[in-house]
Tab-separated table of C-alpha atoms and ligand atoms in Angstrom:
chain	number	residue	atom	x	y	z
A	1	UNK	CA	35.863	-2.511	9.940
A	2	UNK	CA	35.963	-0.034	12.810
A	3	UNK	CA	33.482	2.801	12.286
A	4	UNK	CA	34.111	6.153	13.953
A	5	UNK	CA	31.470	8.826	13.340
A	6	UNK	CA	33.160	12.212	13.429
A	7	UNK	CA	30.289	14.751	13.423
A	8	UNK	CA	27.933	13.401	16.053
A	9	UNK	CA	25.906	16.016	17.851
A	10	UNK	CA	24.799	16.173	21.459
A	11	UNK	CA	23.511	18.679	23.958
A	12	UNK	CA	23.443	19.070	27.732
A	13	UNK	CA	20.505	20.215	29.869
A	14	UNK	CA	21.787	23.706	30.732
A	15	UNK	CA	22.674	24.571	27.141
A	16	UNK	CA	19.267	23.322	25.960
A	17	UNK	CA	17.573	25.451	28.649
A	18	UNK	CA	19.703	28.437	27.643
A	19	UNK	CA	18.678	28.051	24.008
A	20	UNK	CA	15.053	27.854	25.062
A	21	UNK	CA	15.513	31.234	26.766
A	22	UNK	CA	17.227	32.678	23.693
A	23	UNK	CA	14.300	31.484	21.560
A	24	UNK	CA	11.985	33.541	23.745
A	25	UNK	CA	13.856	36.829	23.179
A	26	UNK	CA	12.346	37.388	19.731
A	27	UNK	CA	15.812	38.248	18.405
A	28	UNK	CA	15.830	38.223	14.579
A	29	UNK	CA	18.539	35.732	13.873
A	30	UNK	CA	18.332	32.986	11.267
A	31	UNK	CA	19.214	30.219	13.731
A	32	UNK	CA	16.192	31.062	15.854
A	33	UNK	CA	13.801	29.147	13.610
A	34	UNK	CA	15.580	25.883	14.348
A	35	UNK	CA	16.314	26.796	17.970
A	36	UNK	CA	12.634	27.518	18.501
A	37	UNK	CA	11.546	24.227	16.973
A	38	UNK	CA	13.973	22.035	18.899
A	39	UNK	CA	14.313	23.799	22.281
A	40	UNK	CA	11.137	25.812	22.702
A	41	UNK	CA	8.497	23.232	21.823
A	42	UNK	CA	5.606	22.420	24.175
A	43	UNK	CA	6.797	20.535	27.268
A	44	UNK	CA	4.254	17.774	26.710
A	45	UNK	CA	5.321	17.319	23.088
A	46	UNK	CA	9.028	18.090	22.710
A	47	UNK	CA	10.762	17.843	19.357
A	48	UNK	CA	11.976	14.215	18.983
A	49	UNK	CA	15.521	15.450	18.328
A	50	UNK	CA	15.864	16.882	21.821
A	51	UNK	CA	15.954	13.590	23.777
A	52	UNK	CA	18.316	12.138	21.172
A	53	UNK	CA	20.657	15.100	21.550
A	54	UNK	CA	20.591	14.897	25.343
A	55	UNK	CA	21.214	11.139	25.504
A	56	UNK	CA	24.944	10.492	25.553
A	57	UNK	CA	24.648	7.104	27.158
A	58	UNK	CA	22.352	4.080	26.840
A	59	UNK	CA	19.962	5.248	24.088
A	60	UNK	CA	22.735	6.451	21.850
A	61	UNK	CA	24.848	3.354	22.475
A	62	UNK	CA	21.887	1.199	21.486
A	63	UNK	CA	21.591	2.921	18.091
A	64	UNK	CA	25.343	2.593	17.625
A	65	UNK	CA	25.275	-1.112	18.557
A	66	UNK	CA	22.360	-1.859	16.241
A	67	UNK	CA	24.302	-0.388	13.352
A	68	UNK	CA	27.835	-1.514	14.106
A	69	UNK	CA	29.079	1.985	14.891
A	70	UNK	CA	32.063	1.727	17.231
A	71	UNK	CA	32.482	5.330	18.284
A	72	UNK	CA	30.883	8.764	18.200
A	73	UNK	CA	33.202	11.742	18.268
A	74	UNK	CA	30.799	13.891	20.271
A	75	UNK	CA	30.310	17.615	19.820
A	76	UNK	CA	27.919	20.169	21.266
A	77	UNK	CA	25.285	20.748	18.600
A	78	UNK	CA	24.906	23.962	16.600
A	79	UNK	CA	24.692	26.853	17.387
A	80	UNK	CA	26.622	25.701	20.476
A	81	UNK	CA	27.177	28.557	22.901
A	82	UNK	CA	27.618	31.160	20.201
A	83	UNK	CA	24.242	32.847	20.655
A	84	UNK	CA	24.788	33.683	24.324
A	85	UNK	CA	26.529	36.650	25.911
A	86	UNK	CA	30.175	35.989	26.770
A	87	UNK	CA	29.666	35.245	30.484
A	88	UNK	CA	26.780	32.852	29.933
A	89	UNK	CA	28.647	31.191	27.065
A	90	UNK	CA	31.745	30.665	29.185
A	91	UNK	CA	29.857	29.091	32.063
A	92	UNK	CA	27.889	26.827	29.729
A	93	UNK	CA	30.873	25.710	27.731
A	94	UNK	CA	32.701	24.462	30.819
A	95	UNK	CA	29.628	22.551	31.870
A	96	UNK	CA	29.148	20.999	28.426
A	97	UNK	CA	32.808	20.026	28.111
A	98	UNK	CA	32.780	18.464	31.597
A	99	UNK	CA	29.695	16.403	30.816
A	100	UNK	CA	31.089	15.177	27.484
A	101	UNK	CA	34.404	14.317	29.148
A	102	UNK	CA	32.568	12.353	31.830
A	103	UNK	CA	30.840	10.157	29.252
A	104	UNK	CA	34.160	9.668	27.423
A	105	UNK	CA	35.757	8.494	30.664
A	106	UNK	CA	32.836	6.154	31.297
A	107	UNK	CA	32.874	4.653	27.770
A	108	UNK	CA	36.388	5.242	26.444
A	109	UNK	CA	35.985	2.868	23.499
A	110	UNK	CA	32.636	4.318	22.417
A	111	UNK	CA	32.942	8.084	22.831
A	112	UNK	CA	35.543	10.733	22.150
A	113	UNK	CA	34.908	14.481	22.076
A	114	UNK	CA	35.413	17.815	20.426
A	115	UNK	CA	35.497	20.474	23.118
A	116	UNK	CA	33.619	23.719	22.612
A	117	UNK	CA	34.847	27.177	23.491
A	118	UNK	CA	33.194	30.592	23.488
A	119	UNK	CA	34.763	32.813	20.799
A	120	UNK	CA	32.899	35.838	22.239
A	121	UNK	CA	35.878	36.273	24.584
A	122	UNK	CA	39.024	34.939	22.865
A	123	UNK	CA	41.176	35.139	26.001
A	124	UNK	CA	38.846	32.971	28.039
A	125	UNK	CA	38.316	30.729	25.020
A	126	UNK	CA	42.038	29.966	24.978
A	127	UNK	CA	41.937	29.121	28.702
A	128	UNK	CA	39.080	26.692	28.136
A	129	UNK	CA	40.856	25.146	25.147
A	130	UNK	CA	43.927	24.543	27.294
A	131	UNK	CA	41.829	23.068	30.092
A	132	UNK	CA	39.962	20.855	27.641
A	133	UNK	CA	43.179	19.367	26.262
A	134	UNK	CA	45.192	19.129	29.475
A	135	UNK	CA	42.468	18.187	31.969
A	136	UNK	CA	39.691	16.680	29.853
A	137	UNK	CA	41.844	15.022	27.216
A	138	UNK	CA	39.645	16.284	24.378
A	139	UNK	CA	40.321	15.127	20.821
A	140	UNK	CA	39.859	18.466	19.094
A	141	UNK	CA	37.617	21.519	19.081
A	142	UNK	CA	34.232	22.392	17.654
A	143	UNK	CA	33.071	25.839	16.606
A	144	UNK	CA	29.811	26.674	14.852
A	145	UNK	CA	31.017	29.055	12.145
A	146	UNK	CA	30.343	32.753	12.724
A	147	UNK	CA	30.050	34.383	16.147
A	148	UNK	CA	27.916	37.531	16.164
A	149	UNK	CA	28.446	37.648	12.383
A	150	UNK	CA	32.246	37.556	12.671
A	151	UNK	CA	34.614	34.949	11.255
A	152	UNK	CA	37.776	33.416	12.656
A	153	UNK	CA	40.044	35.127	10.107
A	154	UNK	CA	39.505	38.368	12.039
A	155	UNK	CA	42.658	39.201	14.040
A	156	UNK	CA	40.876	39.295	17.391
A	157	UNK	CA	40.264	35.541	17.017
A	158	UNK	CA	43.843	34.648	16.113
A	159	UNK	CA	44.733	33.691	19.720
A	160	UNK	CA	42.191	30.867	19.302
A	161	UNK	CA	43.870	29.679	16.112
A	162	UNK	CA	47.282	30.004	17.717
A	163	UNK	CA	46.148	27.930	20.705
A	164	UNK	CA	44.712	25.161	18.531
A	165	UNK	CA	47.988	24.958	16.619
A	166	UNK	CA	50.081	24.957	19.812
A	167	UNK	CA	47.856	22.335	21.457
A	168	UNK	CA	48.010	20.192	18.305
A	169	UNK	CA	44.226	19.858	18.073
A	170	UNK	CA	42.083	20.424	14.981
A	171	UNK	CA	39.178	22.865	14.925
A	172	UNK	CA	36.035	21.454	13.358
A	173	UNK	CA	33.987	24.266	11.803
A	174	UNK	CA	30.394	23.091	11.923
A	175	UNK	CA	27.634	25.063	10.225
A	176	UNK	CA	25.073	27.391	11.645
A	177	UNK	CA	22.731	29.575	9.588
A	178	UNK	CA	24.334	32.275	7.411
A	179	UNK	CA	25.373	35.481	9.145
A	180	UNK	CA	23.218	38.581	9.094
A	181	UNK	CA	24.721	40.128	5.957
A	182	UNK	CA	23.556	37.217	3.813
A	183	UNK	CA	20.287	36.379	5.516
A	184	UNK	CA	17.542	37.496	3.146
A	185	UNK	CA	17.678	35.040	0.215
A	186	UNK	CA	17.888	32.111	2.654
A	187	UNK	CA	15.229	33.330	5.054
A	188	UNK	CA	12.219	33.596	2.732
A	189	UNK	CA	12.826	30.105	1.272
A	190	UNK	CA	13.627	28.497	4.665
A	191	UNK	CA	16.902	27.236	3.200
A	192	UNK	CA	19.135	28.597	5.954
A	193	UNK	CA	19.838	25.147	7.443
A	194	UNK	CA	21.256	21.883	6.121
A	195	UNK	CA	19.438	22.059	2.784
A	196	UNK	CA	21.712	24.850	1.486
A	197	UNK	CA	22.547	27.701	3.887
A	198	UNK	CA	24.845	25.691	6.173
A	199	UNK	CA	27.128	24.775	3.296
A	200	UNK	CA	27.283	28.344	1.993
A	201	UNK	CA	28.085	29.625	5.465
A	202	UNK	CA	30.938	27.215	6.213
A	203	UNK	CA	32.265	27.241	2.640
A	204	UNK	CA	32.544	31.022	2.924
A	205	UNK	CA	34.242	30.686	6.304
A	206	UNK	CA	36.800	28.266	4.829
A	207	UNK	CA	37.522	30.578	1.882
A	208	UNK	CA	38.003	33.514	4.254
A	209	UNK	CA	40.554	31.517	6.273
A	210	UNK	CA	42.478	30.543	3.127
A	211	UNK	CA	42.450	33.969	1.470
A	212	UNK	CA	42.964	35.793	4.778
A	213	UNK	CA	46.481	34.381	5.022
A	214	UNK	CA	45.696	32.672	8.310
A	215	UNK	CA	47.699	29.571	7.400
A	216	UNK	CA	50.803	31.588	6.563
A	217	UNK	CA	50.840	32.553	10.252
A	218	UNK	CA	49.689	29.183	11.574
A	219	UNK	CA	51.092	26.652	9.092
A	220	UNK	CA	50.322	23.644	11.312
A	221	UNK	CA	46.728	24.652	12.063
A	222	UNK	CA	44.220	21.947	11.091
A	223	UNK	CA	40.637	22.792	10.163
A	224	UNK	CA	37.977	20.145	9.586
A	225	UNK	CA	34.783	20.817	7.674
A	226	UNK	CA	31.854	18.442	7.163
A	227	UNK	CA	29.293	17.662	4.485
A	228	UNK	CA	31.860	16.413	1.956
A	229	UNK	CA	33.842	19.615	2.323
A	230	UNK	CA	30.879	22.019	1.968
A	231	UNK	CA	31.440	22.064	-1.843
A	232	UNK	CA	34.931	23.575	-1.455
A	233	UNK	CA	36.739	20.567	-3.038
A	234	UNK	CA	34.592	20.997	-6.155
A	235	UNK	CA	35.549	24.671	-6.321
A	236	UNK	CA	39.339	24.397	-5.811
A	237	UNK	CA	40.393	24.883	-9.431
A	238	UNK	CA	38.508	28.157	-9.684
A	239	UNK	CA	39.579	29.296	-6.215
A	240	UNK	CA	43.184	28.864	-7.384
A	241	UNK	CA	42.593	30.720	-10.634
A	242	UNK	CA	40.787	33.650	-9.032
A	243	UNK	CA	42.367	33.568	-5.576
A	244	UNK	CA	46.078	32.982	-6.303
A	245	UNK	CA	48.526	35.423	-4.679
A	246	UNK	CA	48.375	38.703	-6.581
A	247	UNK	CA	45.249	37.717	-8.486
A	248	UNK	CA	41.920	39.471	-8.729
A	249	UNK	CA	40.842	38.996	-5.118
A	250	UNK	CA	44.105	40.650	-4.001
A	251	UNK	CA	44.030	39.039	-0.574
A	252	UNK	CA	47.100	38.570	1.627
A	253	UNK	CA	47.398	34.792	1.059
A	254	UNK	CA	50.924	33.730	0.087
A	255	UNK	CA	49.956	30.350	-1.386
A	256	UNK	CA	47.263	28.872	-3.569
A	257	UNK	CA	43.950	28.081	-1.868
A	258	UNK	CA	44.323	24.428	-2.906
A	259	UNK	CA	47.715	24.263	-1.180
A	260	UNK	CA	46.163	25.388	2.086
A	261	UNK	CA	43.256	23.052	1.558
A	262	UNK	CA	45.651	20.158	1.116
A	263	UNK	CA	47.925	21.017	4.045
A	264	UNK	CA	45.523	22.535	6.560
A	265	UNK	CA	42.105	20.978	5.998
A	266	UNK	CA	40.378	17.648	6.304
A	267	UNK	CA	36.760	16.945	5.441
A	268	UNK	CA	34.082	14.579	6.681
A	269	UNK	CA	31.290	12.893	4.759
A	270	UNK	CA	28.562	13.929	7.238
A	271	UNK	CA	25.157	14.006	5.613
A	272	UNK	CA	26.437	13.304	2.085
A	273	UNK	CA	26.097	9.606	1.280
A	274	UNK	CA	27.090	10.024	-2.349
A	275	UNK	CA	29.814	7.678	-3.597
A	276	UNK	CA	30.506	9.731	-6.727
A	277	UNK	CA	31.141	12.845	-4.624
A	278	UNK	CA	33.315	10.772	-2.273
A	279	UNK	CA	35.385	9.359	-5.133
A	280	UNK	CA	35.851	12.858	-6.529
A	281	UNK	CA	37.133	14.036	-3.129
A	282	UNK	CA	39.461	11.032	-2.849
A	283	UNK	CA	40.926	11.826	-6.267
A	284	UNK	CA	41.063	15.565	-5.659
A	285	UNK	CA	42.313	15.889	-2.074
A	286	UNK	CA	43.433	12.363	-1.139
A	287	UNK	CA	41.855	9.571	0.911
A	288	UNK	CA	43.949	10.534	3.936
A	289	UNK	CA	42.015	13.807	4.293
A	290	UNK	CA	38.504	12.360	4.500
A	291	UNK	CA	36.600	10.955	7.510
A	292	UNK	CA	33.265	9.234	7.743
A	293	UNK	CA	30.442	10.835	9.773
A	294	UNK	CA	26.734	10.257	10.295
A	295	UNK	CA	25.528	13.668	11.489
A	296	UNK	CA	23.583	11.977	14.297
A	297	UNK	CA	20.793	12.607	15.195
A	298	UNK	CA	19.930	14.844	12.252
A	299	UNK	CA	20.489	12.011	9.778
A	300	UNK	CA	19.705	8.339	10.362
A	301	UNK	CA	22.510	5.975	11.299
A	302	UNK	CA	21.551	2.870	9.281
A	303	UNK	CA	21.893	4.336	5.762
A	304	UNK	CA	25.081	6.173	6.689
A	305	UNK	CA	26.694	2.976	8.009
A	306	UNK	CA	25.395	0.807	5.147
A	307	UNK	CA	26.636	3.341	2.638
A	308	UNK	CA	30.261	3.393	3.773
A	309	UNK	CA	30.394	-0.378	4.298
A	310	UNK	CA	29.133	-1.034	0.758
A	311	UNK	CA	30.649	1.926	-1.104
A	312	UNK	CA	32.618	0.778	-4.145
A	313	UNK	CA	35.898	2.474	-3.347
A	314	UNK	CA	39.436	1.142	-2.799
A	315	UNK	CA	39.353	-0.989	0.415
A	316	UNK	CA	42.491	0.691	1.764
A	317	UNK	CA	40.855	4.095	1.259
A	318	UNK	CA	37.756	2.823	3.035
A	319	UNK	CA	39.733	1.835	6.138
A	320	UNK	CA	41.255	5.313	6.267
A	321	UNK	CA	37.884	7.020	5.853
A	322	UNK	CA	36.016	4.758	8.283
A	323	UNK	CA	38.502	5.113	11.150
A	324	UNK	CA	42.214	5.488	10.290
A	325	UNK	CA	42.166	9.202	9.560
A	326	UNK	CA	40.005	9.969	12.593
A	327	UNK	CA	42.498	8.089	14.777
A	328	UNK	CA	45.359	10.182	13.360
A	329	UNK	CA	43.677	13.600	13.153
A	330	UNK	CA	41.736	13.369	16.426
A	331	UNK	CA	44.267	11.408	18.507
A	332	UNK	CA	41.962	8.435	19.012
A	333	UNK	CA	43.827	5.298	20.112
A	334	UNK	CA	43.658	2.540	17.486
A	335	UNK	CA	41.269	-0.280	18.458
B	401	1WB	C1	22.904	19.698	10.791
B	401	1WB	C2	21.597	19.528	10.352
B	401	1WB	C3	23.162	20.252	12.010
B	401	1WB	C4	20.558	19.993	11.132
B	401	1WB	C5	22.151	20.718	12.783
B	401	1WB	O1	22.473	21.306	13.962
B	401	1WB	C6	20.829	20.582	12.356
B	401	1WB	C7	24.019	19.287	9.913
B	401	1WB	C8	21.551	22.161	14.554
B	401	1WB	O2	23.794	19.055	8.705
B	401	1WB	O3	25.175	19.245	10.347
B	401	1WB	C9	19.187	19.874	10.669
B	401	1WB	O4	18.303	20.422	11.303
B	401	1WB	O5	18.976	19.225	9.626
B	402	MN	MN1	26.008	18.335	11.944
């Protein structure tokens, strides 16, 4: 069974150096704890994640080979370029996309890529998105949730959504730590990252897109979220009850949240190796909307690969989740 991991993180030297500089500003931002640990460690004792993030060749291929993983859909790791000023972010994003594209060209059967863009300047973001599809042949886009505490439902970002729809490429919304307005109860418990805060952040982003009426304007726009749907599938019944058109929330959405979720979203399993949760998602949103992912290098490859191979689910569903849906949604040629 072909295995395509769809949320596999990487970095490039200039972005890592840029994050090291950001870590040294003393800016009070919830992502800085993680950025400090990974990018600003002592030179003689770097965080072990850093070399794994930077290796998009032999070392990574070895781990993939040892575990029967056919392909990584690469993406620039969180917080991407979203903590830099617009000019720095734009220069870095081109560099990162070029480097990812180079490794995809070198190993076309092993790597595919989600291109990044810098939402700080939507006009230039659209240019980079167009370049990434037309010149780099990217498979989709990656964005790390909020940018300067703003979400993509805000009108100034709609050109980005419009471009993704026109280019027929999905936007993967990966987590970063919750935005400033909801920092405090995550900060003191150190739960701003994958343990809890990431899911709250992206779940909120997804709800804002649905209730903001974004998909009424961009009906073909595809959004992908990880971590078994960041709890949104579990919440759909209540979202419909409380977030239906004309209901309490009184948002401009024309359809039910679950209708948007079905038509405009797909999820990945990244970091959630829980067969019961997977079966629930299959029953709730359909096996054709779910893709397998490891969350390399933040989670180990062996248990993620063993889990999907041995999961007691319908074998036809398993083929879709392991590779079929990724091939369709991310334009990856079948093996
Ligand atoms: C994730 C986890 C992503 C971690 C990360 O990017 C870090 C994830 C900075 O769950 O997608 C982490 O540190 O556990
Ligand atoms: Mn991840």
